[in-house]
Short mmCIF file of C-alpha atoms and ligand atoms in Angstrom, two decimals:
data_model
loop_
_atom_site.label_atom_id
_atom_site.label_comp_id
_atom_site.label_asym_id
_atom_site.label_seq_id
_atom_site.Cartn_x
_atom_site.Cartn_y
_atom_site.Cartn_z
CA MET A 1 -14.04 -9.93 -34.21
CA ASN A 2 -12.17 -7.27 -35.92
CA GLU A 3 -9.10 -9.20 -37.59
CA THR A 4 -6.55 -6.38 -37.33
CA PHE A 5 -7.11 -6.71 -33.42
CA ILE A 6 -6.62 -10.80 -33.55
CA ALA A 7 -3.01 -9.65 -35.72
CA LEU A 8 -2.73 -7.52 -32.84
CA LEU A 9 -3.26 -10.24 -29.91
CA GLY A 10 -1.33 -12.82 -32.24
CA ILE A 11 -3.62 -15.52 -32.08
CA CYS A 12 -5.50 -17.61 -34.73
CA SER A 13 -8.85 -17.49 -35.75
CA TRP A 14 -9.12 -20.94 -34.48
CA ASP A 15 -7.55 -19.99 -30.68
CA VAL A 16 -10.24 -17.15 -31.11
CA LEU A 17 -13.19 -20.03 -31.69
CA LEU A 18 -11.90 -21.77 -29.34
CA CYS A 19 -11.45 -19.18 -26.23
CA GLN A 20 -14.94 -17.26 -27.63
CA GLY A 21 -16.56 -18.77 -24.94
CA TYR A 22 -14.43 -17.25 -22.29
CA ILE A 23 -13.50 -13.84 -24.29
CA LYS A 24 -17.55 -13.66 -24.43
CA ALA A 25 -18.14 -14.11 -20.61
CA ARG A 26 -14.69 -11.70 -19.96
CA MET A 27 -16.28 -9.37 -21.99
CA LYS A 28 -19.71 -9.24 -20.12
CA SER A 29 -18.37 -9.13 -17.03
CA GLU A 30 -16.64 -5.82 -18.42
CA GLU A 31 -20.20 -4.46 -19.94
CA LYS A 32 -21.49 -5.26 -17.02
CA ARG A 33 -18.57 -3.10 -15.15
CA ARG A 34 -18.93 -0.29 -17.57
CA THR A 35 -22.71 0.14 -17.16
CA ARG A 36 -21.88 0.83 -13.28
CA PHE A 37 -20.73 4.57 -13.17
CA HIS A 38 -17.03 4.40 -12.19
CA SER A 39 -14.78 7.28 -14.25
CA GLY A 40 -13.98 4.84 -17.49
CA HIS A 41 -10.69 3.70 -16.82
CA VAL A 42 -8.76 2.37 -20.16
CA PRO A 43 -8.55 -1.17 -20.64
CA PHE A 44 -7.06 -0.92 -24.13
CA SER A 45 -4.26 1.75 -23.06
CA GLY A 46 -1.80 -0.77 -22.32
CA ILE A 47 -1.28 0.72 -18.52
CA LYS A 48 -3.76 -0.82 -15.86
CA THR A 49 -5.13 1.62 -13.16
CA TYR A 50 -7.01 1.07 -10.46
CA VAL A 51 -10.81 1.23 -9.93
CA ASP A 52 -12.05 2.57 -7.20
CA PRO A 53 -14.49 -0.36 -5.60
CA ASP A 54 -17.03 2.39 -4.12
CA THR A 55 -17.86 3.25 -7.67
CA TYR A 56 -19.71 -0.08 -7.89
CA GLU A 57 -22.94 0.23 -7.44
CA ASP A 58 -22.92 -3.62 -5.54
CA PRO A 59 -19.43 -3.70 -3.52
CA THR A 60 -20.14 -7.28 -3.84
CA GLN A 61 -19.25 -7.37 -7.23
CA ALA A 62 -16.10 -5.53 -7.21
CA VAL A 63 -14.93 -8.32 -4.31
CA GLU A 64 -16.00 -11.11 -7.06
CA GLU A 65 -14.04 -9.41 -9.97
CA PHE A 66 -10.87 -8.86 -7.78
CA ALA A 67 -10.81 -11.67 -4.86
CA LYS A 68 -10.56 -15.51 -5.80
CA GLU A 69 -12.99 -16.67 -3.53
CA ILE A 70 -10.72 -20.09 -1.49
CA ASP A 71 -12.85 -23.01 -0.20
CA PRO A 72 -12.21 -22.53 4.04
CA SER A 73 -11.20 -26.30 4.18
CA TYR A 74 -8.23 -25.09 2.79
CA ILE A 75 -7.29 -23.15 5.42
CA CYS A 76 -5.42 -24.12 8.52
CA ILE A 77 -5.56 -21.20 11.28
CA GLU A 78 -2.50 -21.65 13.67
CA ARG A 79 -2.54 -18.81 16.38
CA VAL A 80 -3.44 -15.41 16.65
CA ILE A 81 -1.30 -12.22 15.58
CA GLY A 82 -2.93 -8.75 16.25
CA ALA A 83 -6.78 -7.36 16.54
CA GLY A 84 -7.83 -5.14 13.66
CA GLU A 85 -11.07 -3.20 13.82
CA PHE A 86 -12.74 -5.98 12.32
CA GLY A 87 -11.68 -8.21 14.25
CA GLU A 88 -8.69 -11.10 14.97
CA VAL A 89 -5.04 -11.42 12.79
CA CYS A 90 -4.43 -14.94 12.40
CA SER A 91 -1.09 -16.69 11.12
CA GLY A 92 -1.93 -19.98 9.43
CA ARG A 93 -1.41 -22.53 6.47
CA LEU A 94 -3.22 -22.13 3.12
CA ARG A 95 -3.09 -25.89 1.10
CA LYS A 96 -4.97 -25.77 -1.93
CA PRO A 97 -4.92 -28.80 -3.87
CA GLY A 98 -1.95 -29.60 -5.76
CA ARG A 99 -0.13 -26.85 -4.26
CA MET A 100 2.51 -26.38 -1.80
CA GLY A 101 1.58 -25.38 1.31
CA ILE A 102 1.88 -21.91 1.98
CA ALA A 103 2.36 -19.98 5.23
CA VAL A 104 -1.17 -16.83 5.40
CA ALA A 105 -1.87 -13.98 7.43
CA ILE A 106 -5.61 -14.08 7.72
CA LYS A 107 -7.75 -11.58 8.73
CA THR A 108 -11.07 -12.20 10.20
CA LEU A 109 -14.95 -10.40 10.27
CA LYS A 110 -16.28 -10.79 13.88
CA GLY A 111 -20.05 -11.90 14.01
CA GLY A 112 -22.75 -9.56 14.67
CA TYR A 113 -21.39 -7.12 11.75
CA MET A 114 -23.57 -5.09 9.55
CA ASP A 115 -23.62 -5.25 6.56
CA GLN A 116 -21.90 -1.74 5.92
CA GLN A 117 -19.04 -3.84 8.42
CA ARG A 118 -19.09 -6.51 6.35
CA ARG A 119 -18.37 -3.85 2.80
CA ASP A 120 -15.85 -2.11 4.79
CA PHE A 121 -13.67 -5.41 5.78
CA LEU A 122 -14.21 -6.57 2.09
CA ARG A 123 -12.96 -3.29 0.86
CA GLU A 124 -9.63 -3.92 1.29
CA ALA A 125 -9.45 -7.53 -0.67
CA SER A 126 -11.24 -5.68 -3.45
CA ILE A 127 -8.40 -2.90 -3.94
CA MET A 128 -5.61 -5.71 -2.88
CA GLY A 129 -6.73 -7.77 -5.63
CA GLN A 130 -6.34 -5.60 -8.23
CA PHE A 131 -2.20 -5.19 -7.50
CA ASN A 132 0.45 -7.35 -8.51
CA ASN A 133 4.06 -6.51 -7.67
CA PRO A 134 7.08 -8.06 -5.46
CA ASN A 135 6.85 -4.70 -3.08
CA ILE A 136 3.00 -4.81 -2.36
CA ILE A 137 1.48 -7.35 0.23
CA ARG A 138 -0.36 -10.02 -2.13
CA LEU A 139 -3.64 -11.10 -1.56
CA GLU A 140 -4.29 -14.79 -2.03
CA GLY A 141 -8.39 -14.55 -1.56
CA VAL A 142 -10.93 -14.41 0.53
CA VAL A 143 -13.85 -16.62 2.16
CA THR A 144 -17.44 -15.49 1.85
CA LYS A 145 -19.75 -17.98 1.14
CA SER A 146 -18.89 -18.87 4.76
CA ARG A 147 -18.20 -17.86 8.10
CA PRO A 148 -16.10 -16.00 9.80
CA VAL A 149 -15.62 -13.92 6.51
CA MET A 150 -11.74 -13.48 6.08
CA ILE A 151 -9.75 -12.04 3.78
CA VAL A 152 -5.95 -14.26 3.07
CA VAL A 153 -2.61 -12.30 2.36
CA GLU A 154 1.04 -14.00 2.01
CA TYR A 155 2.56 -14.23 5.26
CA MET A 156 4.78 -11.38 5.79
CA GLU A 157 7.58 -12.99 9.02
CA ASN A 158 8.79 -10.03 10.49
CA GLY A 159 5.67 -8.20 10.64
CA ALA A 160 5.46 -4.11 10.91
CA LEU A 161 8.47 -2.21 9.93
CA ASP A 162 8.18 0.10 12.59
CA SER A 163 8.06 -2.70 15.62
CA PHE A 164 10.59 -4.73 13.68
CA LEU A 165 13.03 -1.52 13.61
CA ARG A 166 12.45 -0.32 17.76
CA THR A 167 13.69 -3.76 17.91
CA ARG A 168 16.78 -4.38 15.97
CA ASP A 169 18.04 -0.47 16.73
CA GLY A 170 21.49 -0.09 15.30
CA GLN A 171 21.36 -3.72 13.69
CA PHE A 172 21.75 -3.30 9.86
CA THR A 173 23.94 -1.13 7.42
CA VAL A 174 22.61 1.72 6.17
CA LEU A 175 23.15 0.01 2.62
CA GLN A 176 19.99 -2.23 4.22
CA LEU A 177 18.32 0.32 5.07
CA VAL A 178 18.46 1.59 1.97
CA GLY A 179 17.50 -1.61 0.61
CA MET A 180 14.26 -1.50 2.37
CA LEU A 181 13.80 2.32 1.03
CA ARG A 182 13.71 0.91 -2.41
CA GLY A 183 11.12 -1.81 -2.06
CA ILE A 184 8.93 0.56 -0.57
CA ALA A 185 9.52 2.87 -3.18
CA VAL A 186 9.13 -0.16 -5.95
CA GLY A 187 5.41 -0.14 -4.12
CA MET A 188 4.72 2.99 -4.34
CA THR A 189 5.67 4.02 -8.11
CA TYR A 190 3.85 0.89 -8.74
CA LEU A 191 0.79 2.38 -6.43
CA SER A 192 1.06 5.69 -8.23
CA ASP A 193 1.39 4.66 -11.98
CA MET A 194 -2.47 2.47 -11.36
CA GLY A 195 -3.90 6.15 -10.12
CA TYR A 196 -3.93 4.46 -5.63
CA VAL A 197 -3.57 7.28 -3.87
CA HIS A 198 -2.23 5.34 -0.24
CA ARG A 199 -3.22 7.92 2.61
CA ASP A 200 -1.88 6.36 5.23
CA LEU A 201 1.87 5.27 3.98
CA ALA A 202 3.81 4.95 7.52
CA ALA A 203 6.09 2.50 8.65
CA ARG A 204 3.14 0.28 10.52
CA ASN A 205 1.59 0.27 7.17
CA ILE A 206 4.90 -1.51 5.91
CA LEU A 207 5.35 -5.01 6.61
CA VAL A 208 8.51 -7.10 6.34
CA ASP A 209 9.29 -10.50 5.23
CA GLU A 210 11.86 -13.12 6.17
CA ASN A 211 14.53 -11.87 3.80
CA LEU A 212 13.98 -7.99 4.92
CA VAL A 213 11.89 -7.41 1.38
CA CYS A 214 9.47 -4.79 2.24
CA LYS A 215 6.27 -4.50 1.25
CA VAL A 216 3.26 -1.89 1.04
CA SER A 217 -0.02 -3.08 2.84
CA ASP A 218 -3.10 -1.23 4.28
CA PHE A 219 -5.83 -0.03 1.72
CA GLY A 220 -9.06 -1.02 3.39
CA MET A 221 -8.68 2.30 5.73
CA SER A 222 -7.20 4.67 2.69
CA ARG A 223 -10.95 6.36 2.38
CA VAL A 224 -11.88 6.49 5.98
CA LEU A 225 -8.81 6.16 8.79
CA GLU A 226 -10.75 4.40 11.50
CA ASP A 227 -8.54 1.46 12.33
CA ASP A 228 -5.30 3.46 12.37
CA SER A 229 -4.88 5.07 15.67
CA GLU A 230 -2.51 7.74 14.49
CA ALA A 231 -5.14 9.20 13.05
CA ALA A 232 -6.53 12.07 14.66
CA TYR A 233 -9.73 14.41 13.97
CA THR A 234 -9.63 17.51 11.94
CA ALA A 235 -11.05 20.78 11.87
CA THR A 236 -13.30 20.01 9.21
CA GLY A 237 -14.01 15.92 10.49
CA GLY A 238 -11.70 14.35 8.92
CA LYS A 239 -9.53 11.61 10.34
CA ILE A 240 -6.09 12.10 9.07
CA PRO A 241 -2.62 10.53 10.29
CA ILE A 242 -0.94 14.26 11.20
CA ARG A 243 2.40 13.52 11.40
CA TRP A 244 2.31 11.33 7.81
CA THR A 245 0.43 13.65 6.00
CA ALA A 246 1.22 16.49 3.18
CA PRO A 247 0.04 19.92 4.81
CA GLU A 248 -2.10 20.24 1.71
CA ALA A 249 -4.20 16.96 2.07
CA ILE A 250 -4.63 18.37 6.13
CA ALA A 251 -5.59 21.99 5.29
CA TYR A 252 -7.66 20.92 2.71
CA GLY A 253 -8.14 17.14 1.99
CA LYS A 254 -6.14 17.50 -1.24
CA PHE A 255 -4.74 13.84 -1.16
CA SER A 256 -2.63 12.85 -4.14
CA SER A 257 0.38 11.15 -4.99
CA ALA A 258 2.38 13.73 -4.13
CA SER A 259 1.27 13.99 -0.55
CA ASP A 260 2.26 9.83 -0.48
CA VAL A 261 5.69 11.27 -1.58
CA TRP A 262 5.38 13.48 1.49
CA SER A 263 4.52 10.48 3.38
CA TYR A 264 6.71 8.63 2.13
CA GLY A 265 9.80 10.93 3.36
CA ILE A 266 8.61 10.80 7.09
CA VAL A 267 8.95 6.82 5.92
CA MET A 268 13.21 7.45 4.99
CA TRP A 269 13.26 9.31 8.73
CA GLU A 270 11.02 6.49 10.32
CA VAL A 271 13.60 3.34 9.00
CA MET A 272 16.65 6.26 9.13
CA SER A 273 15.96 5.92 12.97
CA TYR A 274 15.01 2.89 13.74
CA GLY A 275 11.83 3.34 14.20
CA GLU A 276 11.71 7.23 16.20
CA ARG A 277 7.91 8.99 16.63
CA PRO A 278 8.44 11.55 13.72
CA TYR A 279 8.54 14.49 15.69
CA TRP A 280 8.62 13.35 19.05
CA GLU A 281 6.77 14.04 21.49
CA MET A 282 4.89 17.28 19.97
CA SER A 283 1.46 17.67 19.72
CA ASN A 284 -0.40 17.33 16.57
CA GLN A 285 -0.69 20.67 16.59
CA ASP A 286 2.23 21.84 17.40
CA VAL A 287 3.82 19.50 14.22
CA ILE A 288 0.84 21.64 11.77
CA LEU A 289 1.94 25.29 13.09
CA SER A 290 5.92 24.23 13.09
CA ILE A 291 5.46 22.67 9.61
CA GLU A 292 3.69 25.66 8.45
CA GLU A 293 6.61 27.88 9.85
CA GLY A 294 9.01 25.53 7.62
CA TYR A 295 10.56 23.58 10.05
CA ARG A 296 11.17 20.01 9.29
CA LEU A 297 12.76 17.32 10.66
CA PRO A 298 16.07 17.27 11.60
CA ALA A 299 18.95 14.25 9.94
CA PRO A 300 18.63 10.74 11.91
CA MET A 301 21.72 9.72 13.97
CA GLY A 302 24.22 8.28 11.09
CA CYS A 303 22.25 9.29 8.16
CA PRO A 304 23.60 10.05 4.92
CA VAL A 305 23.57 13.62 3.92
CA THR A 306 22.14 12.78 -0.08
CA LEU A 307 18.91 10.37 2.18
CA HIS A 308 18.40 13.45 4.63
CA GLN A 309 18.56 15.71 0.93
CA LEU A 310 15.84 13.40 -0.64
CA MET A 311 13.34 13.66 2.33
CA LEU A 312 13.67 17.60 2.81
CA HIS A 313 12.85 17.34 -1.17
CA SER A 314 9.75 15.23 -0.64
CA TRP A 315 8.90 17.33 2.22
CA GLN A 316 8.21 21.02 -0.01
CA LYS A 317 5.77 22.91 0.67
CA GLU A 318 4.31 22.98 -2.67
CA SER A 319 3.30 19.77 -3.76
CA ASN A 320 4.34 19.64 -7.28
CA GLN A 321 7.98 20.57 -6.53
CA ARG A 322 8.14 17.66 -4.70
CA PRO A 323 10.08 14.31 -6.47
CA ARG A 324 7.62 12.13 -8.05
CA PHE A 325 7.96 8.11 -6.86
CA ASN A 326 9.81 7.46 -9.58
CA ASP A 327 12.28 9.80 -9.36
CA VAL A 328 12.73 8.63 -5.77
CA LEU A 329 13.07 5.33 -6.95
CA SER A 330 16.02 5.90 -9.81
CA PHE A 331 17.88 8.54 -7.06
CA LEU A 332 18.45 5.41 -4.68
CA ASP A 333 19.04 3.27 -7.05
CA LYS A 334 21.82 5.01 -8.30
CA LEU A 335 23.25 5.31 -4.77
CA ILE A 336 22.32 1.09 -4.31
CA ILE A 337 25.11 1.10 -7.32
CA ASN A 338 27.33 3.54 -6.59
CA PRO A 339 27.45 3.74 -2.43
CA SER A 340 29.98 6.24 -1.96
CA GLY A 341 26.85 8.96 -2.01
CA LEU A 342 25.90 7.21 1.16
CA LEU A 343 29.74 8.08 3.21
CA THR A 344 28.92 11.13 3.86
CA LEU A 345 26.99 11.40 7.44
CA VAL A 346 24.93 13.79 8.27
CA ASN A 347 27.37 14.38 11.96
CA ASP A 348 30.67 14.29 9.83
CA VAL A 349 29.23 17.67 7.88
CA GLN A 350 27.60 18.91 11.59
CA ARG A 351 31.16 18.97 12.99
N1 ADE B 1 0.29 -8.79 10.17
C1 ADE B 1 -0.87 -7.80 9.89
N2 ADE B 1 -0.87 -8.61 8.03
C2 ADE B 1 0.36 -9.54 7.97
C3 ADE B 1 0.58 -10.42 7.53
N3 ADE B 1 0.34 -10.61 6.33
N4 ADE B 1 2.22 -11.18 7.72
C4 ADE B 1 2.79 -11.03 9.00
N5 ADE B 1 1.93 -10.13 9.99
C5 ADE B 1 0.48 -9.41 9.89
#
């Protein structure tokens, strides 16, 4: 190993000797990874980038690399809390030896699945396992070596953001709502910095914990949107949640962090309207046509002008005219530090 590199790492050669077994093992897995045909993410640039599990010849290797295997005897399933495309979603506890038990959500893969279904199911774990951010749902690990196959994630007491807001209409201050939006912007800034495009950012895919912290979830479906009841087939055969999706992504599949910003603007509107359905009962086709004609969602009742302006900015037709997630985040931070920018509500201006 190169001396300068060792010096840069700030470790003495004795440590290197001790660590060599580990480093060799690590290099071996790194080499194995690079011999696969994914798009060469630079491990020494200092910026961690997302690795698409689909670029692994064998997707089970991606799961092994990014998700910890959990001994099923550590998991105690308590109740069913929902149904996913692949099977039930349960709540329960994870008790690792020597650690405090924690509340978890457990996604299970129902029996009788095909190999491809197992791969699609575990794809979410190999994506989530690459992320480490307070506003991204945390993967605890997977159970793959026994049945049922499971994905274990942190439990979020208040469930999905859309239904949470619908049951608490009008109960939060504007500053609390902006705090939720800030959390989502932190998570999305992290994802876009990692080079990950979500494609299905919507309030239904944000989870809320007991302290109102919002975390981005639902990663498995970023390519195949089978599990989202909002996703509709387009003329070109893609399945897309039309009301949340930027026009260039609907028209010619150009998904990017800029199209995620468009979706973020829709999430802002959902939050400020306490879970109202974007474009109400309009049909998907009418939504597409109206957007094309320049129509945009009006400000929800009681929404500060500044926030509606940010929404309109994120719904610019030209994707390069939209703010980036870090711009959104610093804008919200400024509003939180100096909330006088939240005092003028749209209704006041209209009056
Ligand atoms: N529903 C789906 N995932 C969940 C989670 N992590 N916590 C609570 N409810 C959920």
